Coordinates of C-alpha atoms in Angstrom, one line a residue:
M12 CA 53.5 -210.2 69.6
T13 CA 57.2 -211.0 69.9
L14 CA 58.9 -211.2 73.5
G15 CA 60.6 -207.9 73.1
R16 CA 57.6 -205.8 72.1
M17 CA 55.6 -207.5 74.8
A18 CA 58.0 -206.9 77.5
A19 CA 57.8 -202.9 76.3
A20 CA 54.2 -203.0 76.2
C21 CA 53.7 -204.5 79.6
G22 CA 56.5 -202.3 81.4
G23 CA 58.7 -205.6 82.2
L24 CA 62.2 -206.4 81.8
Y25 CA 63.0 -209.5 79.2
Y26 CA 65.6 -211.6 80.7
G27 CA 66.8 -214.4 78.2
R28 CA 68.4 -215.4 74.8
A29 CA 68.8 -212.2 72.6
E30 CA 68.1 -214.0 69.6
D31 CA 64.5 -215.1 70.9
R32 CA 63.8 -211.3 71.6
D33 CA 62.2 -210.9 67.9
R34 CA 60.2 -214.7 68.5
E35 CA 56.5 -214.5 68.5
I36 CA 54.4 -216.4 70.8
C37 CA 51.8 -219.0 69.6
A38 CA 49.7 -218.3 72.8
I39 CA 49.3 -217.0 76.4
T40 CA 48.2 -219.0 79.5
T41 CA 47.9 -218.8 83.1
D42 CA 47.2 -222.6 83.5
S43 CA 50.5 -224.5 83.5
R44 CA 48.8 -227.8 82.3
Q45 CA 48.0 -225.9 79.0
A46 CA 51.4 -225.1 78.1
E47 CA 52.6 -225.7 74.7
P48 CA 55.6 -225.2 73.0
G49 CA 56.0 -221.8 71.7
C50 CA 53.7 -220.4 74.5
L51 CA 53.9 -217.7 77.0
F52 CA 52.9 -218.5 80.6
A53 CA 51.7 -215.9 82.9
A54 CA 52.3 -216.9 86.7
I55 CA 49.5 -215.8 88.9
R56 CA 49.4 -215.9 92.7
G57 CA 46.1 -217.7 93.4
R58 CA 44.1 -218.5 96.7
R59 CA 45.3 -221.9 96.7
V60 CA 48.0 -222.1 94.1
D61 CA 50.9 -220.0 93.1
G62 CA 51.8 -220.1 89.2
H63 CA 55.1 -219.3 90.3
D64 CA 55.7 -222.8 91.5
F65 CA 55.1 -224.2 87.9
I66 CA 57.8 -222.4 86.2
A67 CA 60.0 -225.2 85.7
Q68 CA 57.3 -227.4 84.3
V69 CA 56.3 -225.2 81.7
F70 CA 59.6 -224.7 80.4
E71 CA 59.9 -228.6 80.2
M72 CA 56.6 -228.6 78.2
G73 CA 58.2 -226.2 75.8
A74 CA 56.9 -222.7 76.8
L75 CA 59.0 -219.7 75.1
C76 CA 58.8 -217.4 78.0
V77 CA 57.0 -216.6 81.3
I78 CA 55.7 -213.7 82.8
T79 CA 56.7 -213.7 86.6
E80 CA 56.6 -211.2 89.6
Q81 CA 59.9 -212.9 91.1
E82 CA 62.9 -214.2 90.0
P83 CA 62.7 -217.7 88.8
S84 CA 64.7 -220.4 90.9
F85 CA 66.7 -222.4 88.1
D86 CA 69.3 -225.2 88.5
T87 CA 72.5 -223.6 89.1
D88 CA 74.0 -225.8 86.3
G89 CA 71.4 -224.1 83.5
E90 CA 72.6 -222.3 80.7
I91 CA 74.1 -218.7 81.5
L92 CA 72.2 -216.5 79.1
Q93 CA 72.3 -212.5 79.0
E94 CA 69.7 -209.9 80.3
V95 CA 68.3 -208.0 77.6
S96 CA 66.6 -204.7 79.3
D97 CA 63.6 -203.0 77.5
R98 CA 64.1 -199.7 79.6
E99 CA 67.1 -199.5 77.8
S100 CA 69.4 -199.4 80.8
G101 CA 72.5 -200.6 79.2
K102 CA 72.9 -203.0 82.3
N103 CA 74.1 -206.0 81.4
R104 CA 74.3 -209.2 83.7
N105 CA 74.5 -212.8 83.6
T106 CA 71.7 -214.7 84.9
P107 CA 71.7 -218.6 85.6
Q108 CA 68.3 -219.8 84.1
T109 CA 66.9 -222.2 81.6
G110 CA 64.3 -219.9 80.1
N111 CA 63.1 -216.6 78.8
Y112 CA 61.3 -214.6 81.4
I113 CA 59.7 -211.1 81.7
K114 CA 60.0 -209.7 85.2
V115 CA 56.8 -207.4 85.9
D116 CA 55.4 -205.9 89.3
S117 CA 52.1 -207.4 88.8
T118 CA 51.2 -210.2 86.1
I119 CA 47.6 -209.6 86.2
R120 CA 48.2 -205.6 85.2
A121 CA 50.9 -206.7 83.0
L122 CA 48.2 -209.1 81.2
G123 CA 45.9 -206.1 80.7
A124 CA 48.7 -204.0 79.1
L125 CA 49.2 -207.2 77.1
A126 CA 45.8 -207.6 76.1
A127 CA 45.1 -204.0 75.2
Y128 CA 48.4 -204.0 72.9
Y129 CA 47.0 -206.8 71.2
L130 CA 43.8 -205.1 70.4
E131 CA 45.4 -201.8 69.1
Q132 CA 47.4 -204.4 66.8
L133 CA 44.1 -206.3 65.4
A134 CA 42.4 -202.9 65.1
I135 CA 39.0 -204.6 65.3
P136 CA 35.7 -203.2 66.7
V137 CA 34.9 -203.8 70.3
V138 CA 31.4 -204.0 71.9
G139 CA 31.7 -203.5 75.7
I140 CA 28.6 -204.8 77.5
T141 CA 28.0 -204.4 81.5
G142 CA 25.1 -204.0 83.6
S143 CA 24.0 -205.1 87.0
V144 CA 21.5 -207.9 85.7
G145 CA 21.5 -209.6 82.1
K146 CA 25.2 -209.0 81.0
T147 CA 25.9 -212.7 79.9
S148 CA 22.4 -213.0 78.2
T149 CA 22.8 -209.6 76.3
K150 CA 26.2 -210.7 75.3
E151 CA 25.1 -213.6 74.1
M152 CA 22.4 -212.1 72.2
V153 CA 24.4 -209.4 70.7
A154 CA 27.1 -212.1 69.5
A155 CA 24.3 -214.3 67.9
V156 CA 23.2 -211.2 66.1
L157 CA 26.7 -210.0 64.9
S158 CA 27.6 -213.4 63.7
R159 CA 25.0 -213.1 61.2
K160 CA 27.3 -210.7 59.4
Y161 CA 30.8 -211.1 60.9
R162 CA 33.1 -213.5 62.4
T163 CA 32.6 -212.7 65.9
L164 CA 34.4 -213.7 69.3
K165 CA 32.4 -213.2 72.6
T166 CA 33.5 -213.8 76.3
A167 CA 33.3 -217.4 77.3
G168 CA 31.9 -218.1 80.6
N169 CA 32.4 -215.6 83.2
F170 CA 35.6 -214.6 81.8
N171 CA 34.8 -210.8 82.5
N172 CA 37.0 -209.7 85.0
E173 CA 40.6 -208.0 85.2
L174 CA 42.2 -211.6 84.4
G175 CA 39.3 -213.0 82.2
L176 CA 39.0 -209.9 79.8
P177 CA 42.7 -209.9 78.8
L178 CA 42.5 -213.8 78.3
T179 CA 39.3 -213.5 76.1
I180 CA 41.2 -210.9 74.1
F181 CA 44.1 -213.2 73.8
R182 CA 41.7 -215.7 72.0
L183 CA 41.3 -213.3 68.9
R184 CA 42.9 -214.2 65.7
D185 CA 43.4 -212.2 62.7
E186 CA 40.3 -213.6 60.8
D187 CA 38.1 -212.2 63.6
E188 CA 36.0 -209.3 62.5
I189 CA 34.3 -208.1 66.0
A190 CA 34.7 -208.8 69.5
V191 CA 31.8 -208.9 72.2
L192 CA 33.2 -208.3 75.7
E193 CA 31.5 -208.6 78.9
M194 CA 32.7 -206.4 81.6
G195 CA 31.8 -207.4 85.4
I196 CA 32.8 -205.4 88.4
N197 CA 32.2 -205.2 92.1
H198 CA 34.4 -202.0 93.3
F199 CA 34.8 -198.7 92.1
G200 CA 37.8 -198.2 89.8
E201 CA 37.3 -201.9 88.4
M202 CA 35.6 -200.6 85.2
H203 CA 38.4 -198.1 84.6
A204 CA 41.0 -201.1 84.5
L205 CA 38.7 -202.9 82.0
A206 CA 37.9 -200.2 79.9
R207 CA 41.4 -199.1 79.6
I208 CA 42.1 -202.5 78.3
A209 CA 39.1 -202.9 76.1
K210 CA 38.7 -199.4 74.7
P211 CA 35.0 -200.2 73.4
D212 CA 33.6 -198.4 70.2
T213 CA 30.1 -199.4 71.7
C214 CA 29.2 -199.6 75.1
V215 CA 25.9 -201.4 76.1
I216 CA 24.5 -201.1 79.7
T217 CA 21.8 -203.4 80.7
N218 CA 20.5 -201.7 84.0
I219 CA 21.5 -200.3 87.1
G220 CA 20.3 -202.9 90.1
Q221 CA 21.0 -203.6 93.5
C222 CA 24.2 -205.5 93.1
H223 CA 27.5 -205.3 94.7
L224 CA 26.2 -202.6 97.4
E225 CA 28.2 -204.1 100.0
F226 CA 31.1 -202.4 98.0
L227 CA 29.2 -199.5 95.7
G228 CA 26.5 -198.3 98.6
D229 CA 23.6 -197.6 96.5
R230 CA 22.4 -197.8 92.9
D231 CA 24.2 -194.3 92.6
G232 CA 26.8 -195.6 93.3
V233 CA 26.6 -198.6 90.9
L234 CA 25.5 -196.1 88.2
R235 CA 28.8 -194.2 88.5
A236 CA 30.9 -197.6 88.8
K237 CA 29.4 -198.7 85.5
T238 CA 29.5 -195.6 83.6
E239 CA 33.4 -195.4 84.3
I240 CA 33.4 -197.4 81.1
F241 CA 32.5 -194.1 78.9
D242 CA 36.0 -192.8 79.9
Y243 CA 37.7 -195.1 77.7
L244 CA 35.3 -194.8 75.0
R245 CA 36.6 -194.4 71.5
P246 CA 35.8 -190.9 70.3
D247 CA 33.6 -191.8 67.5
G248 CA 32.0 -194.3 69.6
H249 CA 28.1 -195.3 70.3
I250 CA 26.5 -195.7 73.8
I251 CA 23.5 -198.0 73.8
L252 CA 21.5 -197.9 77.0
N253 CA 18.1 -199.4 78.5
G254 CA 15.8 -196.5 78.5
D255 CA 13.3 -198.5 81.0
D256 CA 15.7 -198.0 83.8
D257 CA 15.5 -195.1 86.0
K258 CA 18.8 -194.6 86.4
L259 CA 20.3 -194.9 83.0
A260 CA 17.6 -192.8 81.7
T261 CA 19.3 -189.8 83.5
V262 CA 22.4 -190.2 81.0
Q263 CA 22.0 -187.7 78.3
E264 CA 25.6 -187.5 77.0
A265 CA 28.9 -188.7 77.5
K266 CA 32.1 -187.6 75.8
G267 CA 29.8 -185.6 73.8
I268 CA 28.0 -188.8 72.4
R269 CA 24.2 -188.9 72.9
P270 CA 22.8 -192.5 74.1
T271 CA 20.7 -194.8 71.8
F272 CA 18.2 -195.8 74.4
F273 CA 16.2 -199.1 73.8
G274 CA 13.3 -200.3 75.9
L275 CA 9.6 -200.9 76.3
G276 CA 8.2 -197.9 77.8
T277 CA 6.5 -195.2 75.9
G278 CA 8.9 -192.7 74.0
N279 CA 11.7 -194.9 74.0
N280 CA 13.6 -195.2 70.7
I281 CA 15.6 -197.9 69.2
Y282 CA 18.1 -195.9 67.2
A283 CA 18.4 -192.1 68.0
D284 CA 21.2 -191.2 65.2
Q285 CA 18.6 -192.4 62.6
I286 CA 15.7 -190.7 64.1
E287 CA 17.5 -187.2 64.3
K288 CA 18.4 -187.8 60.6
K289 CA 15.2 -188.4 59.4
G290 CA 13.6 -185.6 61.7
L291 CA 11.4 -188.1 63.6
D292 CA 10.6 -187.3 67.2
G293 CA 10.7 -191.0 68.4
I294 CA 9.7 -194.8 67.8
K295 CA 7.4 -196.8 69.7
C296 CA 8.7 -200.5 69.7
R297 CA 5.4 -202.6 68.9
I298 CA 5.9 -205.6 71.0
C299 CA 3.7 -208.8 71.6
V300 CA 5.4 -211.0 74.6
K301 CA 3.3 -214.3 73.5
K302 CA 3.6 -216.3 76.8
K303 CA 3.6 -219.6 75.6
A304 CA 2.7 -221.6 78.7
D305 CA -0.2 -223.8 77.6
T306 CA -3.3 -224.2 79.6
Q307 CA -3.9 -227.8 81.0
D308 CA -6.0 -228.8 77.9
G309 CA -3.0 -227.8 75.8
M310 CA -4.4 -224.6 74.2
G311 CA -4.2 -221.2 74.8
T312 CA -2.1 -218.0 74.6
E313 CA -1.9 -215.0 76.7
C314 CA -0.6 -211.6 75.4
A315 CA 1.4 -209.4 77.5
I316 CA 1.8 -205.7 76.3
A317 CA 4.7 -203.4 76.1
A318 CA 5.3 -199.9 74.6
G319 CA 3.0 -198.1 76.7
N320 CA -0.3 -200.2 76.1
T321 CA -1.7 -201.4 79.2
D322 CA -4.0 -204.2 78.4
A323 CA -4.6 -207.0 75.5
A324 CA -7.0 -204.7 73.9
G325 CA -4.4 -202.1 73.2
C326 CA -1.7 -204.2 71.5
E327 CA -1.2 -203.1 67.9
A328 CA -0.1 -206.8 67.3
A329 CA -2.8 -208.6 69.1
N330 CA -4.6 -209.7 66.1
S331 CA -1.3 -211.6 64.7
C332 CA -1.1 -213.5 68.0
E333 CA -1.5 -217.3 67.2
T334 CA -3.1 -219.7 69.5
A335 CA -0.6 -222.2 71.1
E336 CA -0.7 -225.6 69.1
E337 CA -2.0 -228.6 71.4
G338 CA 1.0 -230.3 72.9
R339 CA 3.5 -227.6 72.9
T340 CA 5.6 -227.4 75.9
A341 CA 5.7 -224.1 78.3
Y342 CA 8.3 -221.5 77.9
Q343 CA 8.5 -221.3 74.0
G344 CA 9.7 -217.7 74.2
A345 CA 8.5 -214.6 73.1
E346 CA 7.2 -212.7 69.9
M347 CA 8.5 -209.3 69.5
A348 CA 7.2 -207.0 66.3
C349 CA 9.7 -204.4 66.1
D350 CA 9.4 -200.9 64.0
I351 CA 12.5 -199.5 63.1
I352 CA 12.0 -195.9 61.1
A353 CA 10.5 -197.2 57.6
D354 CA 11.2 -200.8 58.5
S355 CA 9.9 -203.4 60.4
F356 CA 10.2 -207.1 61.6
T357 CA 8.7 -209.8 63.9
V358 CA 10.9 -212.3 65.4
Q359 CA 10.8 -215.2 67.8
I360 CA 12.7 -214.9 70.8
P361 CA 14.0 -218.6 71.8
I362 CA 14.1 -217.7 75.6
P363 CA 11.0 -216.7 77.8
G364 CA 11.1 -213.6 79.9
V365 CA 9.9 -209.6 79.3
H366 CA 14.0 -209.1 80.3
M367 CA 14.7 -211.4 77.3
V368 CA 12.9 -208.8 74.8
R369 CA 14.8 -205.8 76.3
N370 CA 18.0 -207.9 75.4
A371 CA 16.6 -208.4 71.8
L372 CA 16.3 -204.7 71.8
A373 CA 19.8 -204.2 72.6
A374 CA 21.2 -206.5 70.1
T375 CA 18.9 -204.9 67.3
A376 CA 20.5 -201.3 68.3
V377 CA 24.0 -202.9 68.2
G378 CA 23.3 -205.0 64.8
L379 CA 21.8 -201.6 63.4
H380 CA 24.5 -199.7 64.0
Y381 CA 27.2 -202.2 62.5
G382 CA 24.9 -202.4 59.2
L383 CA 23.1 -205.4 59.7
T384 CA 19.7 -206.1 57.9
T385 CA 16.6 -206.4 59.8
E386 CA 16.3 -210.0 58.4
E387 CA 19.8 -210.6 59.6
I388 CA 18.9 -209.2 63.0
R389 CA 16.0 -211.5 63.3
A390 CA 17.9 -214.9 62.2
G391 CA 20.7 -213.8 64.7
I392 CA 18.0 -213.7 67.6
E393 CA 16.2 -216.7 66.7
S394 CA 19.6 -218.7 66.8
L395 CA 20.2 -217.8 70.4
Q396 CA 20.9 -220.9 72.4
P397 CA 20.6 -220.9 76.1
V398 CA 23.5 -221.0 78.4
S399 CA 23.6 -223.1 81.6
G400 CA 22.8 -221.6 84.6
R401 CA 21.4 -218.6 82.9
F402 CA 17.9 -219.1 82.6
H403 CA 18.2 -222.4 80.7
I404 CA 15.1 -224.5 80.4
I405 CA 15.3 -228.1 81.1
H406 CA 12.7 -230.6 80.2
T407 CA 12.9 -233.8 81.7
A408 CA 10.7 -236.8 81.7
N409 CA 9.1 -235.5 84.9
F410 CA 9.8 -231.9 85.5
T411 CA 10.5 -228.7 84.0
I412 CA 13.3 -227.0 85.6
I413 CA 14.6 -223.4 85.1
D414 CA 18.1 -223.4 85.5
D415 CA 19.1 -219.6 86.7
C416 CA 21.6 -220.6 89.5
Y417 CA 24.6 -219.0 88.4
N418 CA 23.9 -215.7 90.1
A419 CA 21.1 -213.8 91.6
N420 CA 20.3 -210.2 93.0
P421 CA 16.9 -208.7 94.0
V422 CA 15.9 -207.4 90.2
S423 CA 17.2 -210.9 88.7
M424 CA 15.3 -212.8 91.2
K425 CA 11.9 -211.1 90.8
A426 CA 12.3 -211.3 86.9
S427 CA 13.0 -215.0 87.3
L428 CA 9.8 -215.5 89.8
E429 CA 7.5 -213.6 87.3
V430 CA 8.5 -216.1 84.4
L431 CA 7.9 -218.9 86.8
Q432 CA 4.6 -218.3 87.2
D433 CA 3.7 -218.9 83.6
G434 CA 4.7 -222.4 84.0
L435 CA 2.3 -225.5 83.9
H436 CA 0.9 -227.6 86.8
R437 CA 2.6 -226.7 90.4
K438 CA 5.1 -224.1 90.4
I439 CA 7.9 -224.3 92.8
A440 CA 10.6 -221.6 93.6
I441 CA 14.1 -223.1 94.9
L442 CA 16.0 -219.9 96.3
G443 CA 19.0 -219.5 98.0
D444 CA 21.0 -216.3 99.6
M445 CA 22.0 -213.3 97.1
G446 CA 25.3 -212.2 97.9
E447 CA 27.2 -208.8 98.2
L448 CA 23.9 -206.7 99.3
G449 CA 25.4 -204.8 101.9
T450 CA 23.8 -203.5 105.0
D451 CA 20.5 -203.9 103.7
E452 CA 20.6 -207.5 102.5
I453 CA 18.1 -208.8 105.2
R454 CA 15.4 -206.0 103.9
M455 CA 16.1 -206.8 100.2
H456 CA 15.7 -210.8 100.8
R457 CA 12.5 -210.0 102.6
E458 CA 11.1 -207.7 99.7
V459 CA 12.0 -210.6 97.3
G460 CA 9.6 -212.7 99.2
T461 CA 7.1 -210.0 99.4
F462 CA 7.2 -210.0 95.6
A463 CA 7.0 -213.6 95.3
G464 CA 3.7 -213.8 97.6
G465 CA 2.0 -211.5 95.2
L466 CA 2.5 -214.0 92.3
S467 CA 1.0 -217.2 90.9
I468 CA 3.4 -219.9 92.3
D469 CA 2.6 -222.7 94.8
M470 CA 5.8 -223.3 96.8
C471 CA 8.9 -221.6 98.0
I472 CA 11.7 -223.5 99.0
C473 CA 14.2 -221.5 100.6
A474 CA 17.8 -222.6 101.7
G475 CA 20.5 -220.6 103.6
T476 CA 20.4 -218.1 106.0
L477 CA 19.6 -215.2 103.9
A478 CA 17.3 -217.2 102.0
A479 CA 15.2 -217.9 105.2
Q480 CA 14.3 -214.0 105.0
I481 CA 12.6 -214.6 101.6
A482 CA 10.3 -217.3 103.0
E483 CA 9.5 -214.8 106.0
G484 CA 8.5 -212.4 102.9
V485 CA 6.3 -214.7 101.4
Q486 CA 4.8 -215.7 105.0
T487 CA 3.7 -212.3 105.8
S488 CA 2.4 -211.3 102.2
A489 CA -0.4 -214.0 103.4
S490 CA -0.6 -215.2 100.0
G491 CA -1.2 -218.8 101.0
I492 CA 2.0 -220.0 99.0
E493 CA 3.6 -223.3 100.9
T494 CA 7.1 -222.1 102.4
V495 CA 9.8 -224.5 103.3
I496 CA 12.9 -223.3 105.1
L497 CA 16.2 -225.1 105.2
P498 CA 19.4 -224.2 106.9
D499 CA 21.9 -225.3 103.9
L500 CA 22.5 -226.9 100.6
S501 CA 23.1 -230.2 102.2
S502 CA 19.9 -230.1 104.1
L503 CA 18.3 -229.1 100.6
L504 CA 19.6 -232.3 98.6
E505 CA 18.6 -234.4 101.2
Q506 CA 14.9 -233.3 101.3
L507 CA 14.5 -232.7 97.7
P508 CA 12.9 -235.9 96.9
S509 CA 10.1 -235.5 99.3
L510 CA 9.3 -231.7 98.2
V511 CA 9.1 -231.9 94.5
K512 CA 6.5 -234.0 92.2
R513 CA 5.7 -235.3 89.1
S514 CA 5.0 -232.5 86.3
D515 CA 6.3 -229.9 88.6
T516 CA 7.9 -226.7 87.2
I517 CA 10.9 -225.9 89.1
L518 CA 13.0 -222.6 89.2
V519 CA 16.5 -222.9 90.9
K520 CA 18.2 -219.4 91.6
A521 CA 20.7 -218.2 94.3
S522 CA 24.3 -216.4 94.0
H523 CA 26.6 -218.5 92.8
F524 CA 28.6 -219.2 96.1
M525 CA 25.5 -221.4 97.2
H526 CA 26.4 -224.0 94.6
F527 CA 22.8 -224.4 93.4
E528 CA 24.1 -226.1 90.2
K529 CA 24.4 -229.6 92.6
V530 CA 20.4 -228.9 92.9
V531 CA 20.0 -228.6 89.1
A532 CA 22.1 -231.7 88.6
E533 CA 20.0 -233.6 91.3
L534 CA 16.7 -232.4 89.9
E535 CA 18.0 -233.5 86.3
Q536 CA 18.6 -236.8 87.6
M537 CA 15.3 -237.3 89.4
G538 CA 13.4 -236.1 86.6
E539 CA 14.9 -238.9 84.6
D540 CA 15.0 -241.8 86.9
I541 CA 11.5 -241.4 88.5
R542 CA 8.4 -242.5 87.1
D543 CA 5.8 -242.5 89.8
H544 CA 7.1 -240.1 92.0
G545 CA 4.5 -237.7 94.0

């Protein structure tokens, strides 16, 4: 990653010391506060801050070069340096400046081109993960599995867009052996831009839900946008799809590659290539989802069945279900028994919810593709740690909090509500607005409320203009669930102490712009401070 090669890779013009053209950078940053000697600073125009205003500062901190969309303003008594053009124009002119810079039309596009170039130099496998719901959870699960065999780099936080993806890739080092990259979009064409950078060897799509409909129209539009990832799949690549999703189930082939389908439905297989080679006609995953929510006396286990079975009596693994031990807290996860060709394994999934079983199946399929043993896959799944804001179970002295406030859409909202009803004692849903649902947003919010009305929960607290429609849906279902409608976040925080009681199980969920992480923080504080509340 020399300055000259980087300028060529991103189609920019290099201005600076000729002798520096062959120097390598030590890091790339878009945050001027993180500039260090020998780094490259990429100046990004943000909504509130323009990185171009900090170019002089990063040079003072030792930056070797900057990427910029405009000619930097330097002190006129700065050193006179010669331009070196990577377009071989032969043009030379003297430019007053105090540091090296690469002039580009778009810094973000330049970073994408540099990330693609960097990945080509490293030549390591890339697993690209996308979908409407569960991208982050699946990414974490896949990375946990692959790390049992390989040094694995994964997307951190929400660095999954046209800026975040390159910054994730720049964290890769020579010793890394595989990359697990989350890819998030909300417009047509954005997946093309991301896939062009990552060029994944393996594509995983979790589902096609009602997300970003404001820009993508309907679920068919979401399917078209998400499957743009296939256009940059490597020729010998692998496609892993959720076979329980009606839209993904229609994908029979992409670029001559047949998908592997995972899922809980009858007839889904977890590894199509091996099935074909062995002449088998399919594998039914044998899954026993053990809901570990204790009864009030501290005992009891309920068995929820997948793989085509309709009741507990049909569960092949039912006899192996153990009774929950006395004193065990709620939400201990699920147990999955999975048959793969002639092999099988049983794994304890540490995070509750049937959706986590699907994530585990996706990770199993990826692990098998990259040569992991079933024991390595089991160990990886069981090592999974929850991510803050992504169905993170928090046990305080007074409450059990389900922190799922990072984002929300109708599919994920319903999945979280289903898990809430497995909690102990009084079960409360604190729900906020869901964003980017387009013209049907009112109907979709009401549908969530109607769905909640059919569940075994006790109270639904809805804060926000659209969230009020959730409450209306609950009320029209005649479920008897207590509803509270509040106008905004501040009102919710103000009234929270009077609404919750000791021993409550509380789900907190809304789209990120609602900032419900403040609700989680307040509940955590209350959960430790109060002793006789309620």
